[in-house]
Coordinates of C-alpha atoms in Angstrom, one line a residue:
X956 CA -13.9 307.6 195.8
X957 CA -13.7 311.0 194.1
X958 CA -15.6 313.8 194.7
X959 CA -19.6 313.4 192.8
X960 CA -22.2 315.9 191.6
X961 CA -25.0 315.8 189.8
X962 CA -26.7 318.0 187.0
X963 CA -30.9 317.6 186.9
X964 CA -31.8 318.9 183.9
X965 CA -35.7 321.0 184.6
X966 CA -35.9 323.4 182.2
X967 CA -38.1 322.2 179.7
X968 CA -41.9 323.4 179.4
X969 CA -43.1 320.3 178.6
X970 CA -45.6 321.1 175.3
X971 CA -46.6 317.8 175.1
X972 CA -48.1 317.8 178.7
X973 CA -50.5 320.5 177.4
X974 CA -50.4 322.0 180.8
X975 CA -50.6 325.3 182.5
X976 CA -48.2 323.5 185.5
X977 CA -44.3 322.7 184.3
X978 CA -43.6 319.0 183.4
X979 CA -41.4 318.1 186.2
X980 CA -43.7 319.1 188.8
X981 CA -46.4 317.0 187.6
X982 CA -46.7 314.5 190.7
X983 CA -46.2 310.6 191.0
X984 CA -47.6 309.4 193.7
X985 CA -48.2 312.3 195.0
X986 CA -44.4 314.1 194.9
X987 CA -43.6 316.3 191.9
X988 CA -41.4 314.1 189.6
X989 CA -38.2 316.3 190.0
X990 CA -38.6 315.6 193.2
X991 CA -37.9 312.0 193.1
X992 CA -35.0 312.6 191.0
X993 CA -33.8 315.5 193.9
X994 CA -34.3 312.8 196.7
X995 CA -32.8 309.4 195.3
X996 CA -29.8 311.9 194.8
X997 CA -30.3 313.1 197.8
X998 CA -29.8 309.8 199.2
X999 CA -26.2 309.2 197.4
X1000 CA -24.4 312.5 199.4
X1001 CA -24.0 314.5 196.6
X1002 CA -21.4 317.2 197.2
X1003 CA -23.0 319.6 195.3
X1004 CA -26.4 319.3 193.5
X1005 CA -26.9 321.9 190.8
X1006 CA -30.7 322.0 188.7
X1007 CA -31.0 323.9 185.7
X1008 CA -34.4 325.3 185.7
X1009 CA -36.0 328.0 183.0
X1010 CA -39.6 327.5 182.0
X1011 CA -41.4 327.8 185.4
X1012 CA -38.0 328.7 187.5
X1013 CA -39.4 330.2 190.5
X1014 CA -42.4 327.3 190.9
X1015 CA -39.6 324.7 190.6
X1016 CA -37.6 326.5 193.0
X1017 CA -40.6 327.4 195.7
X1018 CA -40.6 323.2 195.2
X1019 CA -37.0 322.0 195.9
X1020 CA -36.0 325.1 198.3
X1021 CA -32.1 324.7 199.5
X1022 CA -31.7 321.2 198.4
X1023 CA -30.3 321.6 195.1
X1024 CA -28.0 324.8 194.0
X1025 CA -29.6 326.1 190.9
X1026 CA -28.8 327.8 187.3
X1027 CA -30.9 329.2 184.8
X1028 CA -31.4 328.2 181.3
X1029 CA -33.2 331.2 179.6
X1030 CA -32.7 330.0 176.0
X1031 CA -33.9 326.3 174.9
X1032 CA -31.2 325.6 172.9
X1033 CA -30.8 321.8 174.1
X1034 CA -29.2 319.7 176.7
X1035 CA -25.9 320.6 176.2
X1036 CA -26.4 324.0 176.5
X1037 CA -28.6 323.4 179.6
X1038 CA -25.5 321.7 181.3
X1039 CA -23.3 324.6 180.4
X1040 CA -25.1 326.6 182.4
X1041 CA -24.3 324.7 185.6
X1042 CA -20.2 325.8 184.7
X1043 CA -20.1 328.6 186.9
X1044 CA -20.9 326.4 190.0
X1045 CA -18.9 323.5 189.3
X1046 CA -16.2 325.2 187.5
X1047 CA -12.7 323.8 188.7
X1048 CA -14.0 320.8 190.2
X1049 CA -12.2 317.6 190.7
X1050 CA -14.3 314.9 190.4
X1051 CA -17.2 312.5 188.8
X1052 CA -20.8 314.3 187.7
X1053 CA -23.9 312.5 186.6
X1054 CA -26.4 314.6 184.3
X1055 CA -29.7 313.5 184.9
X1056 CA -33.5 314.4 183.6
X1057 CA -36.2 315.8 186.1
X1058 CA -38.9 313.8 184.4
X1059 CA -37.5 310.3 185.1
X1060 CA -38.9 309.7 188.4
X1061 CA -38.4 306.1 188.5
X1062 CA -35.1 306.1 188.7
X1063 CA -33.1 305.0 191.8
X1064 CA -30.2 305.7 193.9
X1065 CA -29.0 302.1 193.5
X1066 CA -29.0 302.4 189.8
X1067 CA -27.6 305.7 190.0
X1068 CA -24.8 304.5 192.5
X1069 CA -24.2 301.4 190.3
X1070 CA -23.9 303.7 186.9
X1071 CA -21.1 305.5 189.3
X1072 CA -19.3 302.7 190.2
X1073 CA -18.8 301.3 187.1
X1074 CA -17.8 304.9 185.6
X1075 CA -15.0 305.0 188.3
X1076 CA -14.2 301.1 187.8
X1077 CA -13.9 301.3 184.2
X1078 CA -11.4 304.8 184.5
X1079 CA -14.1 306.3 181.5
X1080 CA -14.3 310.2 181.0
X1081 CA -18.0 309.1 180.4
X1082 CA -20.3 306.6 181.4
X1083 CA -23.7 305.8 179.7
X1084 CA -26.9 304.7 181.7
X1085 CA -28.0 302.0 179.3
X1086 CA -31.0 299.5 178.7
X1087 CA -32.6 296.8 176.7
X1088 CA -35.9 298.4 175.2
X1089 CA -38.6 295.5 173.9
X1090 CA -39.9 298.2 172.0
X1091 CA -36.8 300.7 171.3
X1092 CA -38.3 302.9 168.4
X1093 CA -37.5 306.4 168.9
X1094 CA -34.5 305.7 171.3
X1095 CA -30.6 306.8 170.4
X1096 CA -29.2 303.0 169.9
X1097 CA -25.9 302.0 171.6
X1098 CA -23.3 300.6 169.1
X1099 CA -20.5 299.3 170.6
X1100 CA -17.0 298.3 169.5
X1101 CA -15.3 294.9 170.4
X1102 CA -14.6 295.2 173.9
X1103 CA -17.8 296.0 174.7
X1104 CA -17.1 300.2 175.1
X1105 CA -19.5 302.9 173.4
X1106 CA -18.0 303.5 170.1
X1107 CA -20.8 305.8 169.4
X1108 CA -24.5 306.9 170.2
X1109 CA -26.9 306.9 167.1
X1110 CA -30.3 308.3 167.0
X1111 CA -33.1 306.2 165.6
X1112 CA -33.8 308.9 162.4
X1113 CA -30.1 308.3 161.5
X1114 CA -29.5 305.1 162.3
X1115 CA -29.4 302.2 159.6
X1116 CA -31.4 299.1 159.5
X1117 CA -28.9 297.2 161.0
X1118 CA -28.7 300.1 164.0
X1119 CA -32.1 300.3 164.2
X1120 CA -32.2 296.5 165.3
X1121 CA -30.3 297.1 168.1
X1122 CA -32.4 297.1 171.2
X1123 CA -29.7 298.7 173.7
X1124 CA -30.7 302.6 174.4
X1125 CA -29.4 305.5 175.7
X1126 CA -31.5 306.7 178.6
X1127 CA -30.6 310.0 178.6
X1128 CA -28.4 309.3 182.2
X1129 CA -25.0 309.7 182.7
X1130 CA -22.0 310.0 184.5
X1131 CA -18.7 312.6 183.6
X1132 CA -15.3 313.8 184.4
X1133 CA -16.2 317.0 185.6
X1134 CA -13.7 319.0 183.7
X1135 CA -14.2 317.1 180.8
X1136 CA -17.6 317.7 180.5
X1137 CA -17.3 321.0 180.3
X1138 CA -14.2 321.1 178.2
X1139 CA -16.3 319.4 175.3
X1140 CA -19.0 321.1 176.1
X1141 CA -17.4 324.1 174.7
X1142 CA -16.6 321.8 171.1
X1143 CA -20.2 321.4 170.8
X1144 CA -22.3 322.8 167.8
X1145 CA -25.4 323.3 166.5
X1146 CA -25.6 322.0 163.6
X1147 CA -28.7 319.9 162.8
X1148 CA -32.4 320.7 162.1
X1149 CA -33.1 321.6 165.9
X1150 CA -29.9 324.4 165.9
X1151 CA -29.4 323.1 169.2
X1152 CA -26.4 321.8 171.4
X1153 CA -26.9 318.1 172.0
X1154 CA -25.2 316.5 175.2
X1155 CA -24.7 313.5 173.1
X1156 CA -22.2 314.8 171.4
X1157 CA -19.9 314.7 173.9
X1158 CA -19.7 311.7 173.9
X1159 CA -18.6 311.6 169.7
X1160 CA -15.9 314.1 171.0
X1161 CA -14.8 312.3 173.8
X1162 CA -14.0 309.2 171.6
X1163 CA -12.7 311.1 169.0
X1164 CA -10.0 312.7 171.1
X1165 CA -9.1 309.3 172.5
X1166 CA -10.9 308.6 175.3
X1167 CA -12.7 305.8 177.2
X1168 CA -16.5 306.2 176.9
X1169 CA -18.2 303.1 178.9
X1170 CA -22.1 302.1 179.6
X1171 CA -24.1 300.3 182.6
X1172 CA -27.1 299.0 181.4
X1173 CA -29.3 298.7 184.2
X1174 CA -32.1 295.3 184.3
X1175 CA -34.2 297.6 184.8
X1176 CA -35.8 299.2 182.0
X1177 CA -38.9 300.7 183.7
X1178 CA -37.1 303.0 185.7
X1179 CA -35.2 305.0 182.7
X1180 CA -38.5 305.8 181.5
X1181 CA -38.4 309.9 180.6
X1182 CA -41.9 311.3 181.4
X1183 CA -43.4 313.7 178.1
X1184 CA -47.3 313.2 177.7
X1185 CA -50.2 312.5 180.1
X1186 CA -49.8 308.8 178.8
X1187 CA -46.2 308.4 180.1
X1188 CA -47.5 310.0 183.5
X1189 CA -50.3 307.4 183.9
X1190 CA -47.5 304.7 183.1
X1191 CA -44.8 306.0 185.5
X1192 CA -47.4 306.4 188.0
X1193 CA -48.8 303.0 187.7
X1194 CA -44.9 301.9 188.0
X1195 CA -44.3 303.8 191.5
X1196 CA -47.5 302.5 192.5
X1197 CA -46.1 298.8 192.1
X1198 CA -42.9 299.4 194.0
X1199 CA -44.4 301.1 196.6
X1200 CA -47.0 298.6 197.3
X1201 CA -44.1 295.8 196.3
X1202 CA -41.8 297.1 199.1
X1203 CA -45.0 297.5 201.9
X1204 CA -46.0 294.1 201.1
X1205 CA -42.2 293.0 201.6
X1206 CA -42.8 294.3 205.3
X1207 CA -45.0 292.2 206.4
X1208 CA -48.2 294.6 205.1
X1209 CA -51.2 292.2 203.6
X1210 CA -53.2 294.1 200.1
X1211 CA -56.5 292.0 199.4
X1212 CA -56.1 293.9 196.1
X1213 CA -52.8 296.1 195.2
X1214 CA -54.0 296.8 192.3
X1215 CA -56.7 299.3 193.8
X1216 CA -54.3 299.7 196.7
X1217 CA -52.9 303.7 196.4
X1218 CA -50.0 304.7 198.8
X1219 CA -48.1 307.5 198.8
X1220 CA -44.8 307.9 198.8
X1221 CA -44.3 309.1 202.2
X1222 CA -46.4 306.9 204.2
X1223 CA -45.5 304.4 206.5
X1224 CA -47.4 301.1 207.5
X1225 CA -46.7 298.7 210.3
X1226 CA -46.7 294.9 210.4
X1227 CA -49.7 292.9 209.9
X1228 CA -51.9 295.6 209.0
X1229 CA -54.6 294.9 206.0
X1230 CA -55.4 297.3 203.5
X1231 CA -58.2 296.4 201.6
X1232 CA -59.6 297.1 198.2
X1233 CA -60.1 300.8 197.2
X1234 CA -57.8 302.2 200.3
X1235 CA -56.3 305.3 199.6
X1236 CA -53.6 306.7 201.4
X1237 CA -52.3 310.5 200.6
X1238 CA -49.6 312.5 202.4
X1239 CA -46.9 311.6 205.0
X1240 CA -49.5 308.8 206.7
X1241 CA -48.3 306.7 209.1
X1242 CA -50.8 303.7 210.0
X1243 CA -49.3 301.2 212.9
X1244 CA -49.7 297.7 213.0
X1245 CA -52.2 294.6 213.1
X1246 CA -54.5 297.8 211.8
X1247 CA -57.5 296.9 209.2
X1248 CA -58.4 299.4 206.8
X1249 CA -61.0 299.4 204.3
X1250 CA -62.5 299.0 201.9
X1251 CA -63.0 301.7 200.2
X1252 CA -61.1 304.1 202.7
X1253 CA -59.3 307.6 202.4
X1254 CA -56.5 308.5 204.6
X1255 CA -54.5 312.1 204.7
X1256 CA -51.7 312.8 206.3
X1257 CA -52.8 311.3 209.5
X1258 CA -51.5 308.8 212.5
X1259 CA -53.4 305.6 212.8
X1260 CA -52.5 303.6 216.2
X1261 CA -51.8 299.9 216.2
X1262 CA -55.3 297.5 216.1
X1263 CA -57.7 300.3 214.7
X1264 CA -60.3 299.2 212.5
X1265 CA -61.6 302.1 209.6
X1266 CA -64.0 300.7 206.9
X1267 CA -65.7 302.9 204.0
X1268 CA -64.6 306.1 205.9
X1269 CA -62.8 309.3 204.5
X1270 CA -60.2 310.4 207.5
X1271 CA -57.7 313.2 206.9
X1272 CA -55.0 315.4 209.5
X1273 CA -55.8 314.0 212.4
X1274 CA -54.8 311.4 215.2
X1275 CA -56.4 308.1 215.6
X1276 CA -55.7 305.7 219.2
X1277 CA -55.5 302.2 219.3
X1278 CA -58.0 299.7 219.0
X1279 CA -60.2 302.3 217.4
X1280 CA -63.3 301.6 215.2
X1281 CA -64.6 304.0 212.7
X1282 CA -66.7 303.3 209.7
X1283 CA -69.1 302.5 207.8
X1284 CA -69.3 306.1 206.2
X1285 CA -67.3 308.2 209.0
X1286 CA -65.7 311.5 207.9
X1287 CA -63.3 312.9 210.0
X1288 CA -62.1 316.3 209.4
X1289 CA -58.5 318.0 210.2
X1290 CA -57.3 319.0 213.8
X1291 CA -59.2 315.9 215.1
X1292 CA -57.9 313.5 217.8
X1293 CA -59.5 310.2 218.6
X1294 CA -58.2 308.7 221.6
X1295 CA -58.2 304.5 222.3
X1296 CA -60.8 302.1 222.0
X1297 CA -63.0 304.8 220.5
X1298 CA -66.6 304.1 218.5
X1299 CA -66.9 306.5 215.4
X1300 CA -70.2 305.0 213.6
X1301 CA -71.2 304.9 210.8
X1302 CA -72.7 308.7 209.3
X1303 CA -70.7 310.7 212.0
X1304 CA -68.6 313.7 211.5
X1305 CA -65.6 314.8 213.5
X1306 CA -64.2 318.5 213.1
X1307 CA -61.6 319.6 215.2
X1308 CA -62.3 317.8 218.2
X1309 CA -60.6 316.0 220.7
X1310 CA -62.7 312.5 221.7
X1311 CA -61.4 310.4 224.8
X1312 CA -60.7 307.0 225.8
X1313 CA -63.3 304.8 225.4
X1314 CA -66.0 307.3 224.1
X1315 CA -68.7 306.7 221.4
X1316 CA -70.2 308.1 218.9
X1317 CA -72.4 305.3 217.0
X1318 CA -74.2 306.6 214.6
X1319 CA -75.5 309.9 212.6
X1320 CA -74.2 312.9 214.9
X1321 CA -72.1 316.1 214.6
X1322 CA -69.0 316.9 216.6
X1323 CA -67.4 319.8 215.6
X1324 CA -65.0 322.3 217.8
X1325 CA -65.7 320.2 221.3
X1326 CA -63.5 318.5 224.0
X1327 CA -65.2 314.9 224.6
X1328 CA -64.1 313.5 227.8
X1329 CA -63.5 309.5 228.5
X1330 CA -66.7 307.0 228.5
X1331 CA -68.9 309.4 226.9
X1332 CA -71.6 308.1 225.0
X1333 CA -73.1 310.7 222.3
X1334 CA -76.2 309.2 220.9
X1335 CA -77.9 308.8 217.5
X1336 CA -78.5 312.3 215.9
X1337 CA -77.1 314.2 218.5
X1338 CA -75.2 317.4 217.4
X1339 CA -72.9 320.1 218.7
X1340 CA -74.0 323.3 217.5
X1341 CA -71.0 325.2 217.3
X1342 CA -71.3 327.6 214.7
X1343 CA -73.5 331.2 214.5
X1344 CA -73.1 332.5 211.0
X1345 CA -70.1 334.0 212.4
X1346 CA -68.1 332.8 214.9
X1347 CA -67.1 328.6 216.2
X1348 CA -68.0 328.1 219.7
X1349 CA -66.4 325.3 222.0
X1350 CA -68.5 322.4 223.5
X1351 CA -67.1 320.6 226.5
X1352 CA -68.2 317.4 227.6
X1353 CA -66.8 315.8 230.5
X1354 CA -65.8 312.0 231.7
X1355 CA -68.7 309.5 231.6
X1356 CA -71.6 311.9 230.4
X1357 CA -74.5 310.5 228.1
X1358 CA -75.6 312.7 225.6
X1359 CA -79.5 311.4 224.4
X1360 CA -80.5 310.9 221.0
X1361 CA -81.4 314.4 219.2
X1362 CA -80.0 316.6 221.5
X1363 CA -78.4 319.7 220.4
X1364 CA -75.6 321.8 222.3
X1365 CA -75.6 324.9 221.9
X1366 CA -71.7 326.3 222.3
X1367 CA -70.5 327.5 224.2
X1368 CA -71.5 324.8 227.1
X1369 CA -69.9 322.3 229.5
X1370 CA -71.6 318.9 230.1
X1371 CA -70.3 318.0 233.8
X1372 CA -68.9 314.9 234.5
X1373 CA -71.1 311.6 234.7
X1374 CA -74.3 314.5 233.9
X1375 CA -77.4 313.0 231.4
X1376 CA -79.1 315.0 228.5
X1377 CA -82.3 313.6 227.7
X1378 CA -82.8 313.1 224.2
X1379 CA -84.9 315.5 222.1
X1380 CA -83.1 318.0 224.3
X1381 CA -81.4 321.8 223.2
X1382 CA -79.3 322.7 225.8
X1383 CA -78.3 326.6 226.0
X1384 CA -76.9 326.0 229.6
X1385 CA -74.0 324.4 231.1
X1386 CA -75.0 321.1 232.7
X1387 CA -73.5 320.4 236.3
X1388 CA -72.4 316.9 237.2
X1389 CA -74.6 314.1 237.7
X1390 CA -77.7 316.3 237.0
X1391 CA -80.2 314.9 234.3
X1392 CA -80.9 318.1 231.9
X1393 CA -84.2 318.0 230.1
X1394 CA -84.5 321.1 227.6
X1395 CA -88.0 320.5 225.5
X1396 CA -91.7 321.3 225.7
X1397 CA -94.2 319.5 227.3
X1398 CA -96.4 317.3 225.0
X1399 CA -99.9 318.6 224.5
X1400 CA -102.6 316.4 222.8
X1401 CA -105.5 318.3 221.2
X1402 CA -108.0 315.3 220.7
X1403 CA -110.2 315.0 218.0
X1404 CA -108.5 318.0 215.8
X1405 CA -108.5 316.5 212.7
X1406 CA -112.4 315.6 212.9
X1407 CA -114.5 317.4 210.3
X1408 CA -112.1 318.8 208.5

């Protein structure tokens, strides 16, 4: 096998977007679209990865980091002139380069490894990424000769009738000998109503000098799709959205409804879990098995232990145990960590805070910057009151201690182990073990006050 790059072509503004953020960084599911392209590459071992950026260089680049090498395109002038600006760092190379575009996020690296193979099988200076489009108006049409090669690429406002019944495009992918690309590169001109430099027409010079021009046309149409408007997006995201769900339901991972099933990119789900209708799931997520979640559930970049239940509840940078149950209508909030067989109820909120084995919190409370020991049982309405107008105080509650129904602590304060906070209570002062703490006024009854007035 001989040495392979790959050009991905990110300069373009993207007009048609109408959008103050660069068209290949508007996301699908989730990851910027370049990014896709920059990871199923990724995948192949690339020995060098070039992008050409220009509108938006820096944000692109503050993006992909050191994964790709990169070259600026400070002109428009089209996509053979944005390939010519990768020369410098793949100048004197030996080997096989695929150009592809950073707005074709469906693309894989088995169709991208296939469009290789054949390139090397079929000894071609060029290789075409090809498809059958239902629909293929607007599309450069593939005419071939009769042993089935690419005698030439035509675009649909020059092509004839006859062309323009042809339903084999060109994707805008494909695979060259490295120092041929850029040998013809240097033939091209700008001549036509754009006065730009077409990468196309490398291809006319290849075959007119004699050599083998090939195509691969990949089953799969979908995937060659070229992201330009908001319309596009919708339709490339509803496509990632399908495989995604496709390949979790392929291991062993049940949807009630996949089409109002959302998962990211980068989570992971075990076996036998459920995800029911309207579950959402952002972020580098990883849920564990036999789990049920949803309906109606938000998840963000979080770990969810195997056998936890979370229905109708919004749950994001934090750690959940196993067995777990949270929901109805539980929000918990980053830099939280729910340990096993834990109750969140329904109306509870969970802010930074740390919740032992075993503990419960049922219904309508507060915790927020507080350390709950194992077994404890905070009660209906019950609130941690860790904040002043200026500063977050800690509340500490140890193993086994019952927390009544209203009570507020005021941080900071320790509840001691196995201690009991009557409800109605406001505690100021630490609570020692075993003690009952009872922190409100007496009841006084003023008979007959209301009389005559």
């Amino acid at each position: 096998m001989s040495s392979r790059f790959a050009v991905i072509l990110a300069a373009g503004q993207g007009t048609r977007m109408k959008s103050s953020l660069y068209k290949v960084l508007h996301p699908v599911c989730e990851k910027p679209m370049v990014q896709h392209v920059v990871d199923q590459v990724t995948a192949l071992g690339f020995e060098k990865k070039v992008a050409v950026v220009g509108f938006g260089a820096e944000v692109v680049k503050q993006q992909l980091g050191d994964q790709v090498s990169y070259a600026v395109q400070k002109e428009q002038l089209g996509t053979g002139h944005a390939v010519m600006q990768a020369e410098s760092l793949l100048k004197g190379e030996q080997g096989t380069t695929v150009v592809l575009c950073g707005d074709t996020p469906l693309l894989t690296a088995e169709t991208i490894e296939k469009l290789l193979d054949c390139h090397e099988k079929e000894g071609a200076k060029a290789t075409v990424l090809t498809a059958i489009a239902e629909d293929p108006t607007g599309y450069g049409r593939i005419i071939r000769d009769e042993k089935g090669l690419v005698e030439r690429i035509v675009e649909h406002k020059d092509a004839s009738e006859q062309e323009r019944n042809v339903c084999e495009i060109n994707t805008g992918t494909y695979c060259f000998d490295n120092a041929s690309l850029f040998a013809m590169l240097k033939q091209v001109g700008n001549d036509n109503v754009q006065g730009e430099y077409y990468l196309p027409d490398v291809i006319e010079l290849l075959k007119n000098a004699g050599e083998k021009v090939a195509a691969y046309q990949t089953p799969h149409f979908e995937e060659t799709i070229g992201v330009n408007d908001r319309i596009a997006l919708s339709e490339a995201e509803n496509s990632m959205k399908r495989r995604i769900n496709h390949y979790w339901m392929r291991q062993g991972v049940t949807m009630i409804d996949p089409a109002q099933t959302y998962i990211s990119s980068e989570a992971t789900i075990g076996q036998d879990t459920v995800l029911r209708p309207g579950t959402i799931i952002h972020g580098k997520t990883v849920i564990g098995e036999n789990c049920d979640i949803g309906p109606h559930t938000e998840i963000k970049d979080s770990v969810v232990d195997n056998g936890t239940v979370i229905s109708q509840s919004v749950i994001h940078d934090s750690e959940i145990g196993k067995a777990v149950r949270i929901g109805p209508f539980a929000h918990i909030r980053p830099q939280s960590n729910i340990g096993d067989d834990v109750r969140i109820g329904n109306f509870v909120e969970i802010k930074k805070s740390t919740i032992g084995n075993g503990s419960k919190a049922s219904h309508l409370s507060y915790i927020g910057d507080s350390e709950i020991g194992e077994g404890v049982n905070f009660s209906c309405g019950a609130v941690t009151v860790n904040y002043d107008g200026k500063n977050k105080f800690k509340t500490k509650i140890e193993d086994g201690a019952f927390i009544g129904c209203n009570a507020n602590l005021i941080a900071p304060v320790t509840i001691g182990r196995n201690a009991l906070v009557a409800a109605g209570s406001t505690i100021t002062d630490d609570v020692p073990s075993e003690a009952l703490s009872i922190a409100r006024a007496r009841q006084t009854n003023k008979e007959d006050y209301q009389k005559g007035k």
